Coordinates of C-alpha atoms and ligand atoms in Angstrom, one line a residue:
M985 CA 91.4 -102.7 -93.1
P986 CA 89.0 -101.1 -90.5
A987 CA 85.5 -102.6 -88.9
Y988 CA 83.8 -99.6 -89.5
E989 CA 84.5 -97.8 -92.8
R990 CA 84.7 -94.3 -91.4
M991 CA 85.7 -92.2 -89.1
I992 CA 83.5 -89.8 -86.6
L993 CA 85.1 -87.6 -85.1
M994 CA 82.5 -84.9 -82.7
A995 CA 82.4 -82.8 -79.7
G996 CA 80.5 -81.0 -76.4
N997 CA 81.1 -77.6 -75.2
A998 CA 83.7 -79.5 -72.0
N999 CA 86.8 -79.0 -74.0
R1000 CA 85.9 -77.7 -77.5
T1001 CA 89.7 -76.3 -77.4
L1002 CA 91.4 -80.1 -77.3
A1003 CA 88.8 -81.7 -79.5
Q1004 CA 89.4 -79.1 -82.0
H1005 CA 93.8 -80.3 -81.7
I1006 CA 92.0 -84.2 -82.2
A1007 CA 91.0 -83.6 -85.3
Q1008 CA 94.1 -81.6 -86.3
A1009 CA 96.1 -84.9 -84.9
V1010 CA 93.2 -87.6 -86.7
R1011 CA 93.3 -85.2 -89.8
R1012 CA 89.6 -85.0 -90.1
P1013 CA 87.1 -82.6 -89.1
L1014 CA 85.1 -82.4 -86.2
A1015 CA 81.5 -83.2 -87.5
R1016 CA 78.4 -81.2 -87.1
V1017 CA 77.3 -81.4 -84.0
V1018 CA 74.5 -78.4 -82.2
V1019 CA 74.8 -79.1 -78.7
S1020 CA 72.8 -75.8 -77.3
R1021 CA 69.8 -75.6 -73.9
F1022 CA 66.7 -75.1 -75.0
R1023 CA 65.5 -72.0 -72.4
D1024 CA 64.9 -74.5 -69.8
G1025 CA 68.3 -75.5 -69.3
E1026 CA 67.6 -78.9 -70.7
T1027 CA 70.5 -79.8 -73.0
Q1028 CA 69.7 -79.6 -76.6
V1029 CA 72.0 -81.8 -79.5
L1030 CA 71.4 -82.3 -83.1
I1031 CA 73.8 -84.5 -85.2
E1032 CA 73.1 -82.5 -88.2
D1033 CA 75.9 -85.0 -90.1
D1034 CA 75.2 -89.0 -91.5
I1035 CA 76.6 -90.9 -88.6
R1036 CA 75.3 -93.8 -89.9
D1037 CA 77.6 -97.4 -89.2
A1038 CA 80.4 -94.7 -88.9
D1039 CA 83.1 -95.3 -85.7
V1040 CA 82.0 -92.4 -83.5
F1041 CA 83.8 -90.8 -81.3
I1042 CA 82.8 -88.1 -78.9
V1043 CA 85.4 -86.3 -76.9
Q1044 CA 83.7 -84.5 -73.6
P1045 CA 85.2 -85.0 -70.3
T1046 CA 83.3 -83.9 -67.6
A1047 CA 85.4 -81.3 -65.5
P1048 CA 83.2 -78.3 -63.9
P1049 CA 80.7 -77.6 -64.7
V1050 CA 80.4 -81.7 -64.1
N1051 CA 76.7 -82.1 -64.1
E1052 CA 76.1 -80.3 -67.1
N1053 CA 78.9 -81.5 -69.2
L1054 CA 78.3 -85.2 -67.6
M1055 CA 74.6 -85.1 -69.2
E1056 CA 75.9 -83.5 -72.6
L1057 CA 77.8 -87.3 -72.8
L1058 CA 75.2 -89.0 -72.5
I1059 CA 72.8 -87.4 -74.9
L1060 CA 75.5 -87.4 -77.1
V1061 CA 75.9 -90.9 -77.0
D1062 CA 72.2 -91.3 -76.8
A1063 CA 72.4 -89.1 -80.2
A1064 CA 74.7 -90.8 -82.1
R1065 CA 73.3 -94.1 -80.8
R1066 CA 70.0 -93.4 -82.4
A1067 CA 71.7 -91.7 -85.7
S1068 CA 72.6 -95.7 -86.3
A1069 CA 76.2 -94.7 -85.5
G1070 CA 78.2 -98.1 -85.8
R1071 CA 80.0 -97.9 -82.8
I1072 CA 80.7 -95.4 -80.1
T1073 CA 83.8 -94.3 -78.3
A1074 CA 83.0 -92.2 -75.6
V1075 CA 87.0 -90.0 -75.7
V1076 CA 86.4 -88.4 -71.3
P1077 CA 90.2 -87.4 -70.7
Y1078 CA 88.8 -86.3 -68.1
Y1079 CA 85.9 -88.8 -65.6
G1080 CA 84.6 -86.6 -63.2
Y1081 CA 83.5 -88.5 -59.6
A1082 CA 86.4 -90.4 -60.3
R1083 CA 87.1 -90.0 -56.9
Q1084 CA 83.7 -90.9 -55.3
E1085 CA 84.8 -94.5 -56.2
K1086 CA 84.5 -96.2 -52.7
K1087 CA 81.6 -95.4 -50.1
A1088 CA 84.6 -93.4 -47.1
Q1089 CA 81.6 -93.6 -45.0
G1090 CA 77.7 -95.1 -44.8
R1091 CA 75.0 -94.5 -46.8
E1092 CA 77.5 -92.6 -49.4
P1093 CA 76.0 -93.0 -52.9
I1094 CA 78.7 -94.5 -55.3
T1095 CA 79.2 -92.4 -57.8
A1096 CA 81.9 -93.5 -60.4
R1097 CA 80.0 -96.6 -60.9
L1098 CA 77.1 -94.8 -61.1
V1099 CA 78.2 -92.5 -64.2
A1100 CA 79.8 -95.9 -65.2
N1101 CA 76.1 -97.5 -65.6
L1102 CA 74.6 -94.0 -67.6
L1103 CA 77.6 -94.0 -69.8
T1104 CA 76.8 -97.8 -70.7
V1105 CA 72.9 -97.4 -70.9
A1106 CA 73.5 -94.7 -72.7
G1107 CA 74.7 -96.6 -75.4
A1108 CA 78.6 -96.0 -75.1
N1109 CA 80.8 -99.2 -76.7
R1110 CA 84.4 -98.0 -75.0
L1111 CA 85.5 -95.4 -73.4
L1112 CA 88.7 -93.8 -73.4
V1113 CA 90.3 -92.0 -70.0
V1114 CA 93.0 -90.8 -69.0
D1115 CA 94.8 -91.2 -65.2
L1116 CA 92.2 -92.2 -63.5
T1117 CA 92.2 -91.6 -59.8
N1118 CA 91.5 -95.1 -59.4
P1119 CA 92.1 -97.9 -62.1
A1120 CA 89.6 -100.1 -60.4
I1121 CA 87.1 -97.8 -62.2
E1122 CA 87.5 -99.5 -65.3
G1123 CA 86.5 -102.7 -63.3
F1124 CA 82.6 -100.7 -62.8
F1125 CA 82.2 -100.5 -67.1
D1126 CA 81.4 -104.1 -69.6
I1127 CA 82.5 -102.8 -72.1
P1128 CA 86.7 -102.2 -73.9
V1129 CA 88.4 -99.2 -71.4
D1130 CA 91.3 -97.9 -72.7
H1131 CA 93.6 -96.2 -69.7
L1132 CA 95.9 -93.9 -71.0
S1133 CA 98.8 -92.2 -69.1
A1134 CA 100.2 -89.1 -69.4
A1135 CA 103.3 -89.5 -67.7
K1136 CA 105.4 -89.9 -70.4
L1137 CA 104.9 -87.0 -71.7
L1138 CA 105.1 -85.4 -68.5
A1139 CA 108.2 -86.5 -67.2
S1140 CA 109.4 -85.9 -70.7
Q1141 CA 108.9 -81.9 -69.7
V1142 CA 109.7 -82.1 -65.5
K1143 CA 113.3 -83.6 -67.3
N1144 CA 113.6 -80.6 -69.5
L1145 CA 113.2 -78.3 -66.7
C1146 CA 116.0 -80.3 -64.7
R1147 CA 120.0 -79.8 -64.7
V1148 CA 122.0 -83.5 -65.7
G1149 CA 123.0 -84.6 -62.0
E1150 CA 120.4 -82.5 -60.3
D1151 CA 120.0 -84.5 -57.0
I1152 CA 115.8 -85.1 -57.3
V1153 CA 113.1 -86.6 -55.2
L1154 CA 109.9 -87.8 -57.4
V1155 CA 107.5 -87.3 -54.5
A1156 CA 104.0 -88.4 -53.9
A1157 CA 101.2 -86.4 -53.5
D1158 CA 99.4 -89.1 -50.9
E1159 CA 99.0 -92.6 -50.3
G1160 CA 97.1 -92.7 -54.0
A1161 CA 100.4 -91.7 -55.8
V1162 CA 102.8 -94.1 -55.3
R1163 CA 102.2 -96.2 -57.8
R1164 CA 101.3 -93.0 -60.2
V1165 CA 105.4 -92.0 -59.1
D1166 CA 106.8 -95.5 -59.3
R1167 CA 105.5 -94.7 -62.9
F1168 CA 106.5 -92.1 -63.6
R1169 CA 110.3 -92.9 -62.2
R1170 CA 109.9 -95.3 -65.5
Y1171 CA 111.1 -92.3 -67.9
F1172 CA 114.1 -90.9 -65.4
H1173 CA 116.7 -93.2 -64.7
Q1174 CA 115.6 -96.3 -61.6
E1175 CA 118.3 -95.2 -59.2
V1176 CA 115.5 -91.8 -58.5
P1177 CA 114.6 -91.9 -55.0
L1178 CA 111.0 -91.7 -54.1
A1179 CA 108.9 -89.8 -51.2
V1180 CA 105.6 -90.0 -49.9
I1181 CA 103.2 -87.7 -48.3
F1182 CA 100.4 -89.4 -46.5
K1183 CA 97.3 -86.9 -45.9
D1184 CA 93.9 -86.6 -44.3
R1185 CA 91.2 -84.9 -45.5
P1186 CA 88.7 -83.8 -41.7
R1187 CA 86.4 -82.2 -43.8
P1188 CA 86.0 -82.4 -47.7
D1189 CA 88.0 -80.6 -50.1
E1190 CA 90.1 -80.1 -47.1
V1191 CA 93.8 -80.8 -46.6
K1192 CA 95.6 -81.6 -43.4
V1193 CA 99.1 -83.5 -44.1
V1194 CA 100.5 -85.6 -41.1
G1195 CA 103.5 -87.8 -42.5
L1196 CA 106.4 -87.9 -44.9
V1197 CA 108.2 -91.6 -45.7
G1198 CA 111.7 -90.6 -47.6
D1199 CA 114.0 -88.1 -47.9
V1200 CA 113.7 -84.2 -49.7
E1201 CA 116.7 -82.7 -47.7
G1202 CA 118.9 -80.3 -50.2
K1203 CA 116.8 -82.0 -53.5
T1204 CA 114.6 -80.9 -56.2
A1205 CA 111.0 -82.3 -55.3
I1206 CA 109.0 -83.4 -58.0
V1207 CA 105.3 -83.6 -56.6
V1208 CA 103.3 -86.3 -58.8
D1209 CA 99.8 -86.3 -58.2
D1210 CA 96.7 -86.8 -60.5
I1211 CA 93.8 -83.8 -60.0
I1212 CA 94.6 -80.1 -58.8
S1213 CA 91.0 -79.1 -57.4
T1214 CA 91.4 -76.7 -54.4
G1215 CA 95.1 -77.2 -54.6
G1216 CA 95.1 -77.1 -50.9
T1217 CA 96.9 -81.0 -51.7
L1218 CA 99.8 -79.6 -53.7
V1219 CA 99.8 -76.4 -51.3
A1220 CA 100.1 -79.3 -48.6
A1221 CA 102.8 -80.8 -50.3
A1222 CA 104.8 -78.1 -51.3
E1223 CA 104.8 -76.9 -47.3
V1224 CA 105.5 -80.2 -46.0
V1225 CA 109.0 -80.7 -48.6
Q1226 CA 110.2 -77.4 -48.2
H1227 CA 109.9 -77.5 -44.1
H1228 CA 111.9 -81.0 -44.6
G1229 CA 114.2 -79.5 -46.6
A1230 CA 113.1 -79.5 -50.3
T1231 CA 115.7 -76.9 -52.2
R1232 CA 113.3 -76.6 -55.2
I1233 CA 109.8 -77.7 -55.8
L1234 CA 107.8 -78.8 -59.3
A1235 CA 104.8 -79.8 -60.2
A1236 CA 103.2 -82.5 -62.7
V1237 CA 99.7 -83.0 -62.0
T1238 CA 97.3 -84.4 -65.4
H1239 CA 94.4 -82.8 -64.2
P1240 CA 93.9 -79.0 -63.9
V1241 CA 90.2 -79.0 -62.3
L1242 CA 91.4 -75.6 -60.8
V1243 CA 88.4 -75.0 -58.7
E1244 CA 88.4 -71.1 -58.0
G1245 CA 91.1 -69.8 -56.1
A1246 CA 93.4 -72.3 -57.1
V1247 CA 95.4 -70.7 -59.7
D1248 CA 95.5 -67.5 -56.4
R1249 CA 96.6 -70.3 -53.3
L1250 CA 99.3 -71.9 -55.9
A1251 CA 100.9 -69.2 -56.8
E1252 CA 101.6 -68.5 -53.4
T1253 CA 103.5 -71.5 -52.8
P1254 CA 107.4 -72.1 -53.7
I1255 CA 106.1 -74.5 -56.4
E1256 CA 108.9 -73.4 -59.7
R1257 CA 106.3 -74.9 -62.3
I1258 CA 103.1 -76.9 -62.4
L1259 CA 103.1 -79.4 -65.0
V1260 CA 99.5 -80.1 -65.7
T1261 CA 97.4 -81.5 -69.6
D1262 CA 94.9 -80.2 -72.0
T1263 CA 92.2 -82.9 -70.6
V1264 CA 89.9 -79.6 -68.7
E1265 CA 89.8 -76.5 -70.9
L1266 CA 91.5 -74.0 -69.6
P1267 CA 91.6 -70.8 -68.8
A1268 CA 94.9 -68.3 -69.4
L1269 CA 96.8 -69.6 -66.6
P1270 CA 100.4 -67.2 -65.0
P1271 CA 103.5 -69.3 -66.2
L1272 CA 103.2 -70.8 -63.1
F1273 CA 101.8 -73.3 -65.0
Q1274 CA 103.2 -75.6 -67.7
V1275 CA 100.7 -77.2 -70.1
V1276 CA 101.9 -80.3 -72.1
T1277 CA 98.8 -80.9 -74.6
L1278 CA 98.0 -84.7 -74.7
A1279 CA 96.2 -84.5 -78.2
P1280 CA 99.3 -85.8 -79.8
L1281 CA 98.8 -88.7 -78.4
L1282 CA 94.5 -89.2 -78.0
G1283 CA 94.9 -88.6 -82.0
E1284 CA 97.4 -91.6 -82.5
V1285 CA 95.2 -93.8 -79.7
L1286 CA 92.5 -92.6 -82.0
N1287 CA 93.3 -94.0 -85.3
R1288 CA 94.5 -97.8 -83.2
I1289 CA 91.3 -98.2 -81.7
H1290 CA 90.1 -97.8 -85.2
Y1291 CA 92.0 -99.5 -87.2
G1292 CA 92.4 -102.1 -84.2
I1293 CA 96.0 -101.3 -83.9
S1294 CA 97.0 -101.7 -79.6
V1295 CA 97.3 -99.8 -77.5
S1296 CA 98.6 -101.3 -74.6
E1297 CA 102.0 -101.7 -77.1
L1298 CA 101.5 -97.9 -77.2
M1299 CA 101.7 -97.3 -73.6
R1300 CA 103.6 -100.0 -73.5
N1301 CA 107.2 -99.3 -75.5
N1302 CA 108.6 -95.8 -76.3
V1303 CA 107.3 -94.7 -78.7
P1304 CA 108.1 -90.7 -79.2
L1305 CA 104.7 -88.8 -80.5
Ligands
R5P2658 C1 92.6 -87.5 -54.5 O1 93.0 -87.8 -53.3 C2 93.0 -86.8 -55.8 O2 94.8 -87.6 -55.3 C3 94.1 -85.2 -55.5 O3 95.0 -85.3 -54.4 C4 93.4 -84.5 -54.6 O4 91.9 -84.7 -56.0 C5 92.7 -83.3 -55.3 O5 92.6 -82.5 -55.0 P1 92.7 -80.5 -53.9 O6 93.8 -80.1 -55.5 O7 91.4 -80.0 -53.4 O8 93.6 -80.6 -53.0

């Protein structure tokens, strides 16, 4: 018996497509919610359905335009709390500001922490996120956080692009991706070698590769990362593995933030295919990109939260989705 009788799913404007697909996966309609703008640009929210005492899930990744989407999320949470929701889970597959989780130099903010505070103060009782840049962000919250990984789904699709016996190396796009790539290896055979790229950011949004550890020569390099924003990291990764003799380059990245110019920049690289998920609302993409949907995974997790079934077990076991 679930703790809250009704499950209610609602969404802001950040990724309506994913929200619809999750709604299909849990076989429930999206609640009727108006999320628009007043003429002065302020966000207007009106929940048109009765949500009293319900288990409410608000799907709203805080992808660009980050501040707009974040504000929508906060106001939706506030509206749900004031409408007497029983429990509110913020479903934020892409957590904006995650890369501002520490002070790189003095007099900088820790905006990932500020966002955590805002969400909690607004009234979120739980958070559901996917592939945080730094898992330590979970510790910014005093509410339960379910942190999912897209590794299994991305790995199984990228494996389909490889021949049996193909000589593969899994490449961490930067030091931060080492754990991620190791997790990826679980879905390949354990002998698959790893390589790590070391990068520097001389300026924000600029990337300089300072080293590569590992052997990529004569191999298919599968570059793994969490976010493509400007594409700079992936472009630099492709150049360095090609320079060191990789014969084929594939990439698997969870969040395709893809700021303006990124798609064109990536089209000029030797990368054969880039697998991404749908945590972020996507424009029409060229065939270079292959989108792996997380809707069935997120739907299963929403059901598990609602019915009080372990989410870690799902992530641990090889439950097919
Ligand atoms: C942080 O370093 C992340 O793991 C990504 O590597 C980074 O955010 C990608 O950004 P860009 O595409 O702008 O290089």
